[in-house]
Every structure is written in C-alpha cells, then in structure tokens.
Amino acid sequence: AMMSRSHDEL
Amino acid sequence: MNVFRLLGDVSHLVAIIILFLKIFRSKSCAGISGKSQVLFALVFTTRYLDLFTSFISIYNTVMKVVFLVLSYATVYLIYLRFRSSYDSESDTFRVEFLLVPVAGLSFLENYDFTPIEILWTFSIYLESVAILPQLFMITKTGEAESITTHYLFFLGLYRALYLANWVWRYHTEGFFDQIAVVSGVVQTIFYCDFFYLYVTKVLKGNSKLTLP
C-alpha cells in the first residue's frame, strides 16, 4: 500500500 | 471526499461548536481542561500551515479557518475571559509528558524530513493524545456535565469516522496513510471507555456523567 499522506484531509 | 469523511468533519465541527457555546453561554469553563484545548489549538496550528500556501477547495479552506478560529477563541475564553471559572487544580495533567515524546517521534517517523512534513506529523501524533488531559480531569473530578460528554462523544466519533474513511479509501483507491491511521486508531481507543459510559449512563437520561 502507498505510504503517503493526503493533503486534502482536515 | 466520501460520506465517512464528510460526516467526520461535521462531527468534529459540531464538537468544537458545542464546547465553544457551552463556555460562551454558561460563562463558565468548569470541568473543561484548558490544557487539552491548548493542545488542540497547537494541533490545528501545526497542521494547517499550508492554509495560505496551497488552495485545495473552498470547503477545505473554510473548515481550516473555522477550526483555527474556534479553537483559539475557546482557549481565550478559558484562560482570559472566564479564567475565574477555570478549575486549574483539577487540570493537572503533565502535558510535557505528551509533547516531548510526540515531538521526538515526529522527527523519527515521518514521510519526509522537511519542516512542513515534520510539523504535520507532529500534529497527527499530538491529536491522538490531546484529549488525555480532559479525560484525566474527568476521572479526577469523578464527574462531567452532560454537555461536556456530548462534546467528547462527537469529538471521539469524528476520528472513528475518519477510520471508516481510510478503510473506504484503501478499498476504493488503494490509499493508505499509515501515520494517520495508526494515530487515529490510538486516538479512538482512548475514547472507548468514555463511549461505554456515554451510552450506558448519559443516554439513559442522567443529568451528568458520574464515574463509579
């Protein structure tokens, strides 16, 4: 699975 | 955006508004941990640094501004406007025991060793433990007004809904944010015993939550 963060979540 | 995340953001907003209105209208912050509210203001400050540098959507910007304004306004009400009602003798959790490990871990375990990313990681780890002073204060005083329990319910529900959002995103887009998911699980677990008390006591119509 990708290890990244979403920049659109609060 | 999916329904779980939208409901989660709404639940988060409801929680923050419940708390602000409770203090503002009752002109008292009795039973409220100022330390937790300071930690939440710090969470939003370190997480929303991109507020002015990257525009994602109107919704995203509006919610970030609302969360920041309401959290700082709540801290203002507790420590300045209604400070005579602030119960500092009961709000004794040693927040340095939270800040130091969280800061250390955000330097060790992050997605990118840059200031923005480390501060974002710090805000994620800090949010998972920010409610502890408030939960500790309730165990210390042995009670909580029902409005405070409603605040905690929606606050705990918000991250539980975000967990559902991450399950949904994993299955629909293969998206997986390990730092946020692990922290979100820890954060939600801290609310479990409160959720049990909330359902068994407060929803039965008790005027306030009194711990056994």
XYZ file of C-alpha atoms in Angstrom:
222
model
C 0.000 0.000 0.000
C 1.179 3.532 -0.621
C 2.778 5.323 2.264
C 1.786 8.909 1.815
C -0.411 11.489 3.368
C -3.393 13.146 1.774
C -3.129 16.916 1.631
C -6.873 17.419 1.302
C -7.917 15.844 4.607
C -8.501 18.149 7.561
C -14.267 13.184 -0.387
C -16.552 10.413 0.871
C -19.521 10.268 3.218
C -17.444 8.992 6.159
C -15.004 11.870 5.936
C -17.785 14.438 5.442
C -19.672 13.088 8.475
C -16.391 13.055 10.363
C -15.692 16.710 9.606
C -19.283 17.633 10.545
C -18.979 15.689 13.805
C -15.690 17.465 14.537
C -17.261 20.858 13.813
C -20.287 20.025 15.994
C -17.995 19.044 18.876
C -15.994 22.262 18.674
C -19.154 24.383 18.429
C -20.808 22.544 21.365
C -17.799 23.287 23.561
C -17.467 26.912 22.495
C -21.185 27.619 23.006
C -21.235 25.787 26.360
C -18.477 28.037 27.701
C -19.709 31.207 25.994
C -23.357 30.888 27.098
C -22.802 29.475 30.586
C -19.932 31.976 31.013
C -18.066 29.176 32.717
C -15.427 26.632 31.759
C -15.901 24.463 34.859
C -14.930 20.878 34.180
C -13.125 21.782 30.971
C -9.408 21.068 30.589
C -7.721 24.195 29.298
C -4.622 22.109 28.605
C -6.456 19.914 26.106
C -7.817 22.979 24.347
C -4.334 24.482 24.086
C -3.098 21.189 22.634
C -5.933 21.208 20.069
C -5.094 24.781 19.068
C -1.491 23.611 18.624
C -2.686 20.640 16.540
C -4.571 22.915 14.144
C -1.732 25.455 14.018
C 0.914 22.890 13.086
C -1.376 21.041 10.677
C -2.846 23.962 8.748
C 0.363 25.827 7.949
C -0.450 25.342 4.251
C -3.606 27.392 4.710
C -2.130 30.304 2.759
C 0.277 28.454 0.511
C -1.881 25.754 -1.091
C -5.527 26.169 -2.039
C -7.385 22.854 -2.176
C -11.051 23.848 -2.106
C -13.379 26.393 -0.576
C -14.577 23.725 1.843
C -11.021 22.878 2.912
C -10.052 26.498 3.463
C -13.275 27.442 5.251
C -13.111 24.455 7.619
C -9.459 25.107 8.462
C -10.205 28.753 9.279
C -13.266 27.825 11.347
C -11.337 25.175 13.323
C -8.454 27.565 13.973
C -10.679 30.496 14.984
C -12.943 28.449 17.262
C -10.070 26.608 18.950
C -8.171 29.814 19.714
C -11.397 31.525 20.779
C -12.081 28.638 23.185
C -8.585 28.924 24.663
C -9.171 32.677 25.031
C -12.467 32.076 26.869
C -10.857 29.581 29.240
C -7.641 31.398 30.100
C -8.700 35.005 29.781
C -12.419 35.793 29.603
C -13.735 33.225 32.112
C -10.473 32.325 33.840
C -12.085 32.648 37.290
C -14.147 29.548 36.488
C -11.160 27.603 35.188
C -10.500 24.688 37.566
C -6.687 24.647 37.375
C -6.413 22.423 40.481
C -8.117 19.614 38.564
C -6.399 20.269 35.250
C -3.031 18.915 36.343
C -2.031 16.547 33.523
C 1.681 16.963 32.735
C 1.441 17.919 29.039
C 5.235 17.834 28.716
C 4.899 14.057 29.007
C 2.895 14.267 25.781
C 4.767 16.985 23.900
C 8.280 15.563 24.260
C 7.553 12.013 23.007
C 5.266 13.334 20.258
C 7.889 15.816 19.081
C 10.607 13.159 19.226
C 8.537 10.621 17.310
C 7.617 13.156 14.621
C 11.328 13.573 13.892
C 11.874 9.809 13.785
C 8.777 8.596 11.963
C 7.581 10.841 9.144
C 7.082 10.759 5.384
C 9.570 13.497 4.596
C 12.189 15.249 6.701
C 11.051 18.784 5.904
C 9.642 21.373 8.336
C 6.112 21.233 6.903
C 6.007 17.425 6.959
C 7.512 17.117 10.441
C 5.028 19.677 11.786
C 2.159 17.856 10.066
C 3.343 14.563 11.613
C 3.667 16.299 14.992
C 0.052 17.485 14.683
C -1.159 13.964 13.857
C 0.648 12.362 16.801
C -0.349 15.198 19.148
C -4.009 14.983 18.198
C -4.104 11.326 19.225
C -3.181 12.225 22.825
C -4.542 15.801 23.110
C -7.747 14.670 24.829
C -5.890 12.916 27.670
C -5.769 15.968 29.995
C -9.555 16.293 29.593
C -10.216 12.590 30.248
C -7.784 12.700 33.181
C -9.609 15.733 34.618
C -12.943 13.905 34.429
C -11.537 10.852 36.231
C -10.050 13.206 38.823
C -13.256 15.168 39.486
C -15.308 11.996 39.049
C -17.964 13.753 37.001
C -18.706 15.699 33.828
C -21.651 17.861 32.802
C -23.755 16.176 30.146
C -22.935 18.927 27.624
C -19.249 18.093 28.100
C -19.971 14.426 27.424
C -21.774 15.342 24.195
C -18.693 17.344 23.190
C -16.479 14.307 23.877
C -18.852 11.982 22.053
C -18.750 13.963 18.791
C -15.016 14.534 19.162
C -14.392 10.802 19.549
C -16.855 9.962 16.778
C -15.059 12.239 14.291
C -11.818 10.223 14.268
C -13.751 6.924 14.280
C -15.483 8.143 11.103
C -12.091 9.078 9.668
C -11.001 5.466 10.258
C -14.005 4.377 8.181
C -12.951 6.953 5.571
C -9.453 5.383 5.404
C -10.880 1.873 5.100
C -13.099 3.119 2.288
C -10.200 4.917 0.529
C -7.975 1.869 0.899
C -10.538 -0.324 -0.844
C -11.559 2.174 -3.489
C -8.288 3.954 -4.342
C -5.613 1.852 -2.608
C -4.781 4.909 -0.495
C -3.095 4.178 2.865
C -1.687 6.787 5.236
C -0.046 4.650 7.918
C 0.873 7.541 10.238
C -2.665 8.944 10.254
C -4.311 5.512 10.525
C -2.178 4.244 13.419
C -2.578 7.555 15.272
C -6.312 7.556 14.546
C -6.696 4.054 15.992
C -4.804 5.040 19.155
C -6.858 8.248 19.436
C -10.170 6.399 19.077
C -9.148 3.698 21.561
C -8.665 6.380 24.218
C -12.376 7.216 23.858
C -13.621 3.623 24.162
C -14.249 3.579 27.903
C -15.841 7.009 27.618
C -18.101 5.785 24.780
C -19.216 2.917 27.041
C -20.033 5.283 29.906
C -21.711 7.720 27.490
C -24.050 5.080 26.071
C -24.823 3.342 29.376
C -25.180 6.463 31.514
C -25.672 9.719 29.688
C -28.051 8.417 27.027
C -30.134 6.916 29.826
C -31.028 10.495 30.684
C -28.673 11.104 33.595
C -28.191 14.824 34.109
C -24.451 14.394 34.305
C -21.874 11.668 33.998
C -20.648 10.484 37.407
C -17.856 7.957 37.345
C -18.288 4.827 39.504
